[in-house]
Short mmCIF file of C-alpha atoms and ligand atoms in Angstrom, two decimals:
data_model
loop_
_atom_site.label_atom_id
_atom_site.label_comp_id
_atom_site.label_asym_id
_atom_site.label_seq_id
_atom_site.Cartn_x
_atom_site.Cartn_y
_atom_site.Cartn_z
CA MET A 1 -16.13 31.55 147.22
CA LEU A 2 -16.20 27.83 147.67
CA SER A 3 -13.51 27.85 150.31
CA LYS A 4 -15.26 30.64 152.19
CA THR A 5 -18.38 28.53 152.41
CA PHE A 6 -16.29 25.59 153.55
CA ILE A 7 -14.59 27.58 156.28
CA ILE A 8 -17.89 28.79 157.62
CA ALA A 9 -19.28 25.27 157.55
CA ALA A 10 -16.15 23.83 159.13
CA LEU A 11 -16.15 26.47 161.82
CA ALA A 12 -19.83 25.95 162.49
CA ALA A 13 -19.32 22.20 162.74
CA ALA A 14 -16.37 22.58 165.06
CA VAL A 15 -18.14 25.07 167.27
CA THR A 16 -21.46 23.27 167.50
CA ALA A 17 -19.77 19.95 168.13
CA THR A 18 -17.37 21.18 170.78
CA PRO A 19 -17.18 18.52 173.46
CA ILE A 20 -17.37 19.56 177.08
CA ALA A 21 -17.20 17.80 180.39
CA GLN A 22 -18.03 14.12 180.40
CA GLY A 23 -20.87 12.86 182.49
CA GLN A 24 -23.70 12.55 179.99
CA SER A 25 -25.48 9.37 180.91
CA SER A 26 -24.67 6.66 178.44
CA SER A 27 -27.81 4.71 179.06
CA TRP A 28 -27.76 2.99 175.66
CA ALA A 29 -26.06 0.12 177.44
CA SER A 30 -29.11 -1.99 178.09
CA GLY A 31 -27.73 -4.14 180.86
CA ALA A 32 -25.84 -2.95 183.88
CA PRO A 33 -22.20 -3.87 183.45
CA ALA A 34 -21.38 -6.91 185.51
CA ALA A 35 -18.33 -7.31 187.69
CA THR A 36 -16.74 -9.37 184.91
CA VAL A 37 -16.23 -6.22 182.83
CA ALA A 38 -12.70 -4.92 182.79
CA PRO A 39 -12.30 -1.37 184.09
CA SER A 40 -12.40 1.28 181.39
CA SER A 41 -11.75 4.98 181.22
CA ALA A 42 -15.34 5.43 180.09
CA PRO A 43 -17.95 6.61 182.58
CA ALA A 44 -19.91 3.57 183.75
CA PRO A 45 -23.17 3.37 181.81
CA VAL A 46 -26.18 4.12 184.00
CA SER A 47 -28.94 1.59 183.78
CA THR A 48 -32.06 0.67 185.67
CA GLY A 49 -32.59 -2.48 183.61
CA ALA A 50 -32.10 -6.00 184.87
CA PRO A 51 -28.43 -6.67 185.45
CA ALA A 52 -26.90 -8.85 182.76
CA ALA A 53 -23.54 -10.51 182.84
CA VAL A 54 -21.44 -8.94 180.10
CA ALA A 55 -18.27 -10.69 179.05
CA VAL A 56 -15.65 -8.62 177.30
CA ASN A 57 -15.04 -9.67 173.68
CA PRO A 58 -11.76 -11.63 173.57
CA THR A 59 -8.65 -10.11 172.00
CA ALA A 60 -7.51 -12.08 168.96
CA PRO A 61 -4.20 -13.90 169.56
CA ASP A 62 -1.20 -12.29 167.87
CA GLY A 63 -0.59 -13.70 164.42
CA LEU A 64 -3.93 -15.48 164.12
CA VAL A 65 -5.35 -13.28 161.35
CA ALA A 66 -2.07 -13.53 159.43
CA LYS A 67 -2.25 -17.31 159.72
CA LEU A 68 -5.88 -17.39 158.58
CA LEU A 69 -5.01 -15.21 155.60
CA THR A 70 -2.41 -17.70 154.44
CA GLU A 71 -4.51 -20.86 154.73
CA PRO A 72 -4.72 -22.42 151.27
CA ASN A 73 -8.50 -22.68 151.32
CA THR A 74 -11.63 -21.97 153.33
CA VAL A 75 -11.79 -25.41 154.92
CA GLY A 76 -8.24 -24.96 156.19
CA ARG A 77 -9.15 -21.56 157.53
CA PHE A 78 -12.18 -22.82 159.37
CA LYS A 79 -10.31 -25.80 160.80
CA GLU A 80 -7.93 -23.30 162.36
CA ILE A 81 -10.90 -21.24 163.55
CA GLN A 82 -12.48 -24.37 164.99
CA SER A 83 -9.37 -25.19 167.03
CA GLN A 84 -9.15 -21.60 168.29
CA LEU A 85 -12.82 -21.71 169.27
CA ALA A 86 -12.21 -24.96 171.12
CA THR A 87 -9.47 -23.39 173.22
CA GLY A 88 -11.62 -20.32 173.88
CA THR A 89 -9.14 -17.83 172.44
CA ILE A 90 -11.78 -16.49 170.05
CA ASN A 91 -15.58 -16.38 170.14
CA LEU A 92 -18.18 -17.35 167.62
CA LYS A 93 -20.30 -14.36 168.66
CA PHE A 94 -19.50 -10.68 168.96
CA ASP A 95 -21.12 -8.55 171.64
CA PHE A 96 -21.75 -4.96 170.49
CA ASN A 97 -22.68 -3.86 174.02
CA PRO A 98 -20.31 -1.01 174.94
CA ALA A 99 -19.67 -2.82 178.23
CA ALA A 100 -18.19 -5.70 176.19
CA ASN A 101 -15.86 -3.31 174.36
CA PRO A 102 -13.97 -1.47 177.09
CA ALA A 103 -11.00 -0.76 174.80
CA ILE A 104 -13.11 1.77 172.90
CA THR A 105 -13.03 5.24 174.38
CA PRO A 106 -16.40 6.88 173.80
CA GLY A 107 -16.68 10.40 172.41
CA ALA A 108 -19.00 12.94 174.02
CA GLY A 109 -21.81 11.75 171.74
CA GLY A 110 -21.42 8.00 171.98
CA GLN A 111 -19.32 5.25 170.44
CA VAL A 112 -18.93 2.86 167.52
CA ASP A 113 -18.21 -0.81 168.23
CA LEU A 114 -16.93 -2.36 165.01
CA ALA A 115 -16.63 -6.12 164.61
CA GLN A 116 -13.98 -6.56 161.95
CA ARG A 117 -11.27 -9.04 161.00
CA ALA A 118 -8.75 -7.72 163.52
CA ASN A 119 -10.97 -8.14 166.60
CA PHE A 120 -13.32 -10.86 165.31
CA PRO A 121 -11.03 -13.18 163.31
CA ILE A 122 -13.81 -15.46 162.09
CA LEU A 123 -14.57 -12.67 159.59
CA THR A 124 -11.26 -13.33 157.82
CA GLY A 125 -11.96 -14.08 154.18
CA THR A 126 -15.69 -13.37 154.43
CA GLY A 127 -15.63 -9.80 153.11
CA ILE A 128 -18.04 -8.49 155.73
CA SER A 129 -18.04 -6.59 159.03
CA ALA A 130 -20.64 -4.98 161.26
CA ALA A 131 -20.92 -2.04 163.63
CA GLY A 132 -23.07 -1.26 166.64
CA ILE A 133 -23.37 2.50 166.93
CA PHE A 134 -24.43 3.85 170.32
CA PHE A 135 -25.62 7.45 170.35
CA ASN A 136 -26.15 9.60 173.40
CA PRO A 137 -29.05 12.09 173.19
CA CYS A 138 -28.28 14.36 170.19
CA GLY A 139 -25.11 12.35 169.45
CA LEU A 140 -23.53 13.02 166.06
CA ASN A 141 -21.44 10.47 164.18
CA THR A 142 -19.32 13.12 162.48
CA PRO A 143 -18.80 13.06 158.69
CA HIS A 144 -16.46 10.23 157.72
CA PHE A 145 -15.97 7.70 154.95
CA HIS A 146 -15.03 4.06 154.69
CA PRO A 147 -12.24 3.56 152.15
CA ARG A 148 -13.11 -0.08 151.51
CA ALA A 149 -16.82 -0.58 152.21
CA THR A 150 -20.37 0.39 151.48
CA GLU A 151 -22.46 0.52 154.66
CA PHE A 152 -26.10 -0.42 155.25
CA LEU A 153 -27.25 1.13 158.53
CA THR A 154 -30.48 0.29 160.36
CA LEU A 155 -31.89 2.16 163.33
CA VAL A 156 -33.09 -0.26 165.99
CA THR A 157 -34.36 2.07 168.71
CA ASP A 158 -37.63 3.99 168.77
CA THR A 159 -35.95 7.30 167.94
CA LYS A 160 -35.44 9.61 164.97
CA MET A 161 -32.15 9.77 163.13
CA LEU A 162 -31.02 12.12 160.37
CA SER A 163 -28.47 10.62 158.02
CA GLY A 164 -26.83 11.90 154.90
CA PHE A 165 -23.98 11.45 152.45
CA VAL A 166 -22.13 13.23 149.68
CA LEU A 167 -21.08 10.76 147.00
CA GLU A 168 -17.98 12.16 145.26
CA ASN A 169 -16.78 14.92 142.94
CA GLY A 170 -19.24 15.29 140.08
CA LEU A 171 -22.32 14.76 142.26
CA VAL A 172 -21.87 16.77 145.40
CA SER A 173 -25.45 17.48 146.51
CA GLU A 174 -26.24 15.92 149.88
CA PHE A 175 -28.47 12.84 149.91
CA ASN A 176 -30.28 12.69 153.22
CA THR A 177 -33.13 10.94 154.96
CA THR A 178 -34.65 10.62 158.42
CA LEU A 179 -34.92 7.13 159.87
CA THR A 180 -37.30 5.81 162.49
CA LYS A 181 -37.27 2.43 164.26
CA TYR A 182 -36.24 -0.51 162.01
CA GLN A 183 -35.64 1.72 158.99
CA GLY A 184 -32.31 1.57 157.19
CA THR A 185 -30.30 3.37 154.55
CA VAL A 186 -27.10 2.98 152.60
CA PHE A 187 -23.82 4.92 152.43
CA PRO A 188 -21.90 4.07 149.24
CA GLN A 189 -18.22 3.12 149.54
CA GLY A 190 -16.06 6.23 149.86
CA SER A 191 -18.98 8.63 150.34
CA ILE A 192 -18.71 11.17 153.16
CA HIS A 193 -21.58 10.41 155.51
CA PHE A 194 -22.97 11.15 158.97
CA GLN A 195 -25.75 10.18 161.37
CA GLN A 196 -27.37 12.51 163.89
CA ASN A 197 -29.58 11.26 166.73
CA LEU A 198 -32.43 13.79 166.75
CA ASP A 199 -33.84 12.54 170.04
CA CYS A 200 -33.33 13.52 173.65
CA GLN A 201 -32.83 9.85 174.48
CA PRO A 202 -30.11 7.38 173.51
CA ALA A 203 -30.28 5.61 170.15
CA VAL A 204 -28.70 2.50 168.68
CA ALA A 205 -28.05 1.62 165.05
CA ILE A 206 -26.56 -1.55 163.61
CA ALA A 207 -24.66 -1.43 160.34
CA GLY A 208 -23.26 -4.02 157.94
CA LEU A 209 -20.21 -3.23 155.81
CA ASN A 210 -19.02 -5.21 152.80
CA SER A 211 -15.40 -5.48 153.84
CA GLU A 212 -13.82 -7.39 156.73
CA ASP A 213 -11.47 -4.40 157.05
CA PRO A 214 -13.65 -1.41 156.10
CA GLY A 215 -11.51 1.34 157.60
CA ALA A 216 -12.85 4.77 158.53
CA SER A 217 -11.55 8.25 157.93
CA SER A 218 -13.03 11.19 159.82
CA VAL A 219 -13.14 14.12 157.45
CA ALA A 220 -12.75 17.21 159.63
CA GLN A 221 -10.41 15.48 162.04
CA ASN A 222 -8.07 14.13 159.37
CA PHE A 223 -8.15 17.16 157.12
CA ILE A 224 -8.01 20.03 159.58
CA VAL A 225 -5.99 18.36 162.31
CA ASN A 226 -3.72 15.90 160.52
CA ILE A 227 -2.80 17.51 157.20
CA ASP A 228 0.13 19.94 157.36
CA PRO A 229 -1.21 23.39 158.40
CA GLU A 230 0.26 25.10 155.34
CA ILE A 231 -1.60 22.74 153.06
CA VAL A 232 -4.83 23.18 154.99
CA ASP A 233 -4.38 26.93 154.87
CA ALA A 234 -3.84 26.94 151.12
CA THR A 235 -6.73 24.53 150.53
CA LEU A 236 -9.02 26.81 152.52
CA GLY A 237 -7.91 29.84 150.49
CA PHE A 238 -5.77 31.45 153.23
CA PRO A 239 -8.76 32.37 155.38
CA ASN A 240 -8.74 35.24 157.84
CA GLU A 241 -10.96 33.25 160.15
CA ILE A 242 -8.32 30.62 160.87
CA ASN A 243 -4.84 32.01 161.47
CA ALA A 244 -1.64 31.15 163.26
CA ASP A 245 -2.99 32.59 166.49
CA ASN A 246 -6.20 30.63 166.68
CA PHE A 247 -5.46 27.50 164.67
CA ALA A 248 -4.21 25.50 167.65
CA GLN A 249 -7.37 26.37 169.56
CA PHE A 250 -9.47 25.60 166.50
CA LYS A 251 -7.87 22.17 166.13
CA LYS A 252 -8.23 21.41 169.83
CA ASN A 253 -11.98 21.96 169.66
CA ILE A 254 -12.57 19.40 166.94
CA PRO A 255 -14.20 16.50 168.77
CA THR A 256 -13.45 12.81 168.48
CA PRO A 257 -16.31 10.75 167.03
CA LEU A 258 -19.06 10.59 168.11
CA ALA A 259 -19.57 14.30 168.76
CA LYS A 260 -22.04 15.77 171.18
CA GLY A 261 -24.52 16.88 168.51
CA VAL A 262 -25.89 19.88 166.69
CA GLU A 263 -26.80 23.04 168.60
CA GLU A 264 -30.52 22.88 167.89
CA CYS A 265 -30.80 19.36 169.36
CA LEU A 266 -28.62 20.12 172.39
CA GLN A 267 -30.77 23.16 173.21
CA ARG A 268 -34.04 21.29 172.70
CA CYS A 269 -32.81 18.43 174.91
CA HIS A 270 -31.32 20.77 177.55
CA ILE A 271 -27.85 19.32 177.17
CA ALA A 272 -25.01 21.63 178.16
CA TYR A 273 -22.35 22.23 175.51
C1 NAG B 301 -30.67 17.51 152.75
O1 NAG B 301 -30.11 17.66 151.47
C2 NAG B 301 -30.46 18.86 150.81
C3 NAG B 301 -29.90 18.93 149.41
O2 NAG B 301 -29.40 17.77 148.92
C4 NAG B 301 -29.98 20.04 151.58
O3 NAG B 301 -30.40 21.23 150.95
C5 NAG B 301 -30.53 20.00 152.98
O4 NAG B 301 -29.96 21.02 153.74
C6 NAG B 301 -30.25 18.66 153.64
N1 NAG B 301 -30.99 18.60 154.89
C7 NAG B 301 -30.46 18.30 156.05
C8 NAG B 301 -31.38 18.35 157.20
O5 NAG B 301 -29.30 17.96 156.17
#
């Protein structure tokens, strides 16, 4: 019975979140990208705002994080950071603007820009990271968990956002809440959680995570796509709905995060899907 319910839910999620042609305006980028921005595969964000020069976040030099991790103490670590700052190989600030993060390929529903140890080495040893999450209208940050961090997410735009989590085995009812501007909520470490922009306009949330290397694991993507099909089949109770003939198609339709959004929102906002 349980697996049946899961299949239906999984199918519904996959179907409603099916990505289609790109081209949705990604107007969450507040400033027009300046000529200094490296070319990216992403569609250029449309903006009518005042143009702002956006510098791409620097790539950490090879071996720097490893070196920082082996400094005998914090002063030694920050002396190394200081010398790297002086040569301009790393920055003391991180720009969450998607235009400053061209290496990230957006999903149909938006993108997550995570400042973590690997791309913002000053975080090494601090036990913290932060994300800027940029949602297109209706954008869905699909259910995922962070193996090494609890997350505190705050909505910063004047929009509505549904968020929810399921803690773990033993307490599996969904905790959920709707956020408006400047309201925040928490997703406990390891809990499966999501955020859904309920508005027909872009939204931005900023999140802090209590690990410099929080990690993320997308539930549907990693379970249905990346676990051996025989195991998935058995786990789902050998469903009739997913079989050898349609499984490849089924897998192909599972979107990358962020997904386009739920059907009700896409219809209300007149977004093709
Ligand atoms: C919120 O959680 C409750 C139960 O925990 C669930 O019944 C309901 O469907 C959830 N609502 C939304 C909008 O996700």
